[in-house]
Tab-separated table of C-alpha atoms in Angstrom:
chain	number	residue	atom	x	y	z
A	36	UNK	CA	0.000	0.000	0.000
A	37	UNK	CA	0.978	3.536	-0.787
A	38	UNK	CA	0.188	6.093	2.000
A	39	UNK	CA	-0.440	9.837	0.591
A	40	UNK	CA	-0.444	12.365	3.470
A	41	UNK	CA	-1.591	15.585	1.846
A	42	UNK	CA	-1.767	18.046	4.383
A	43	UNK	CA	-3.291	15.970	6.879
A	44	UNK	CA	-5.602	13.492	4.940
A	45	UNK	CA	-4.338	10.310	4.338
A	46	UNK	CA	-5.008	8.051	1.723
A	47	UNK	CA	-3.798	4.698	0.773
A	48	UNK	CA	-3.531	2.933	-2.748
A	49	UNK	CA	-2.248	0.099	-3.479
A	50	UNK	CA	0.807	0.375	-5.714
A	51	UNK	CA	-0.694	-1.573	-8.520
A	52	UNK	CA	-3.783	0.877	-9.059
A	53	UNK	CA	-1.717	4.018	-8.365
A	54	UNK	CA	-3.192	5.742	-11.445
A	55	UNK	CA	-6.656	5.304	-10.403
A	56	UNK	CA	-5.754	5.942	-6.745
A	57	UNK	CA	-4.636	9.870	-7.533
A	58	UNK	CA	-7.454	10.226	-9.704
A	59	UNK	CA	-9.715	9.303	-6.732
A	60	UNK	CA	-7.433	11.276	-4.464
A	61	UNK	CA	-7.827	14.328	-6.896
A	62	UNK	CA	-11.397	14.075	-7.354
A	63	UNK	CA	-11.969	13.164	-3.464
A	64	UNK	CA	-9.468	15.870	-1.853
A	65	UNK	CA	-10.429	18.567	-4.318
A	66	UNK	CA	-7.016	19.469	-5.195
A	67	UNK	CA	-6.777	20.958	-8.491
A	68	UNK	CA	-4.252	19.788	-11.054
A	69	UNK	CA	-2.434	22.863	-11.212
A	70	UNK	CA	-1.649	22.593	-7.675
A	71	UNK	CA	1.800	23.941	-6.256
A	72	UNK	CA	3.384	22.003	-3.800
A	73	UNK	CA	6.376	19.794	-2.094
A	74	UNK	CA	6.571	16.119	-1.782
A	75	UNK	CA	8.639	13.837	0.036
A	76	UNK	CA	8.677	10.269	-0.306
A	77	UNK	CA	9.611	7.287	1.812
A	78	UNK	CA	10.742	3.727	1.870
A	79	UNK	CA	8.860	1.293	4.380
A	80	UNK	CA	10.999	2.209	6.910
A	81	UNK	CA	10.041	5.566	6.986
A	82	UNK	CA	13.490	6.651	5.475
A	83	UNK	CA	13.033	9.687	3.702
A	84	UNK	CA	14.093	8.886	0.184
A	85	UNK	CA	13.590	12.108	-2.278
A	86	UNK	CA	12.157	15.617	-1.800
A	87	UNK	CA	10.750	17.248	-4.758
A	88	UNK	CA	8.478	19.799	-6.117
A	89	UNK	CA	5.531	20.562	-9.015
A	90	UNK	CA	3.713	23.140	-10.143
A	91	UNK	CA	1.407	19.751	-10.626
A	92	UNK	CA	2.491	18.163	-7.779
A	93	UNK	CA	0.047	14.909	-8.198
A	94	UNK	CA	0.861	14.421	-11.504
A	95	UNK	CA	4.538	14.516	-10.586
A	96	UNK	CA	4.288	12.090	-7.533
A	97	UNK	CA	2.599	10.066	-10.232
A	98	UNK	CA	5.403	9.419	-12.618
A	99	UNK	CA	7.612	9.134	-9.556
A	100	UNK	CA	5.854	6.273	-8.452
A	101	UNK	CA	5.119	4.963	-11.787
A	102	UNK	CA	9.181	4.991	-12.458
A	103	UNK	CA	8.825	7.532	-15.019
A	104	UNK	CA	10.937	9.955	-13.545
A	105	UNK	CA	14.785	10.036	-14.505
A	106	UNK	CA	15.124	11.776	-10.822
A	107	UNK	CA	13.624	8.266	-9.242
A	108	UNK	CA	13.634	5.495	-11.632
A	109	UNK	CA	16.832	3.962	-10.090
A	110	UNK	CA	14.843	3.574	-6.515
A	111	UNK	CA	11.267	3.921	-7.521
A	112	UNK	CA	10.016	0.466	-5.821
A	113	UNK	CA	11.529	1.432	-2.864
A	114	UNK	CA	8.796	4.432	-2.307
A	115	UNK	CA	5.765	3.301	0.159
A	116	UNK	CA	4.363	6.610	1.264
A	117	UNK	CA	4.149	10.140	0.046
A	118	UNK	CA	3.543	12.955	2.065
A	119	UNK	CA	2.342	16.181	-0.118
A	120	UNK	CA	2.369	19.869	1.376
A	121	UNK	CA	0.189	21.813	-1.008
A	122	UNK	CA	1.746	25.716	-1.515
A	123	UNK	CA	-1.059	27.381	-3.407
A	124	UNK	CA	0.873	30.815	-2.843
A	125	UNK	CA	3.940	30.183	-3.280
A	126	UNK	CA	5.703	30.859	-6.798
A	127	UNK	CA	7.701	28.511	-8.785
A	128	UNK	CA	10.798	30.609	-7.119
A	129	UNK	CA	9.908	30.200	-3.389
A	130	UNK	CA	8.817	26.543	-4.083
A	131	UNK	CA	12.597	26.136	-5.544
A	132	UNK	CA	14.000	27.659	-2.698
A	133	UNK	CA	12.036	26.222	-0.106
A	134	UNK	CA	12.649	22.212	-1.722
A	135	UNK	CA	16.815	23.332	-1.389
A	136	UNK	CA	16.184	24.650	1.460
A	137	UNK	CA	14.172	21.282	2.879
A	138	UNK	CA	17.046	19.219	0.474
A	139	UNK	CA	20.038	20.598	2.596
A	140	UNK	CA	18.355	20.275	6.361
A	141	UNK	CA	16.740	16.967	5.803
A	142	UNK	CA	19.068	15.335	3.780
A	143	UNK	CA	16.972	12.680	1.725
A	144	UNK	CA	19.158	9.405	0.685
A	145	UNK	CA	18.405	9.980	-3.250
A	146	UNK	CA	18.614	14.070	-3.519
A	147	UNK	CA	21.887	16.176	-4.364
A	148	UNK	CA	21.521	19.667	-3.427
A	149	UNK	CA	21.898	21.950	-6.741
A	150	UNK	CA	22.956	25.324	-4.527
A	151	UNK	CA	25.476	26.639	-2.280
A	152	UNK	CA	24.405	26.857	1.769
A	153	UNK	CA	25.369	30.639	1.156
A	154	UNK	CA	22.600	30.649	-1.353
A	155	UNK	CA	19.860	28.793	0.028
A	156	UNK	CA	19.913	30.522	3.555
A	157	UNK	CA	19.987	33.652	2.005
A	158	UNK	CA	16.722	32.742	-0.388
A	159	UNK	CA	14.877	30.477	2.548
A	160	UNK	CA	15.131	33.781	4.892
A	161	UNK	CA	11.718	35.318	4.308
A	162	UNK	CA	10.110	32.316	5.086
A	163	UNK	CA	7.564	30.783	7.174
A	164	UNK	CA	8.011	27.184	7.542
């Protein structure tokens, strides 16, 4: 089973029907496929595996899952939950800075950080998290 936390409702599909599981999830959560947002994904052992970001966030979790990614295909059958922070306000910019930012303090087994500390602190400062 998959388990998608998205903001606090949880969901679980079974790997196997994954496509028809974020359709549901879509259609049942009422987020909108141009939603903005952060994902992180995990092994079974709650390991955090990859942090990444969308402007279509479910779609991209999608072809993570599905192995369609060249970010996750390596690892992709090791993923067995998802947990998906929606950022509605946010701007392709902040949600950049804020995944480096998230990339360099959490340190996810599968991620190499694409900035310098120097320039991630400096973005991240305005910041709410």
């Amino acid at each position: 089973m998959i388990k998608i936390d998205t903001d606090g409702h949880i969901f679980l599909i079974k790997r196997k029907d994954i496509e028809e599981g974020i359709r549901l999830l879509r259609k049942r959560s009422g987020i909108p496929v141009l939603s903005n947002g952060i994902y992180r994904l995990y092994d079974k052992e709650g390991v955090l595996l990859y942090i990444g970001r969308g402007s279509k966030v479910l779609n991209r979790v999608l072809h993570h899952m599905r192995g369609k990614s060249a970010n996750t295909r390596n690892f992709f059958r090791e993923i067995e939950s998802v947990e998906i922070h929606l950022l509605p306000l946010y701007s392709k910019g902040e949600t950049e800075d804020l995944e480096q930012y998230l990339i360099k303090v959490l340190n996810p087994k599968y991620n190499e950080l694409k900035w310098s500390d120097y320039y991630i602190f400096n973005a991240i400062k305005g910041f709410e998290i």
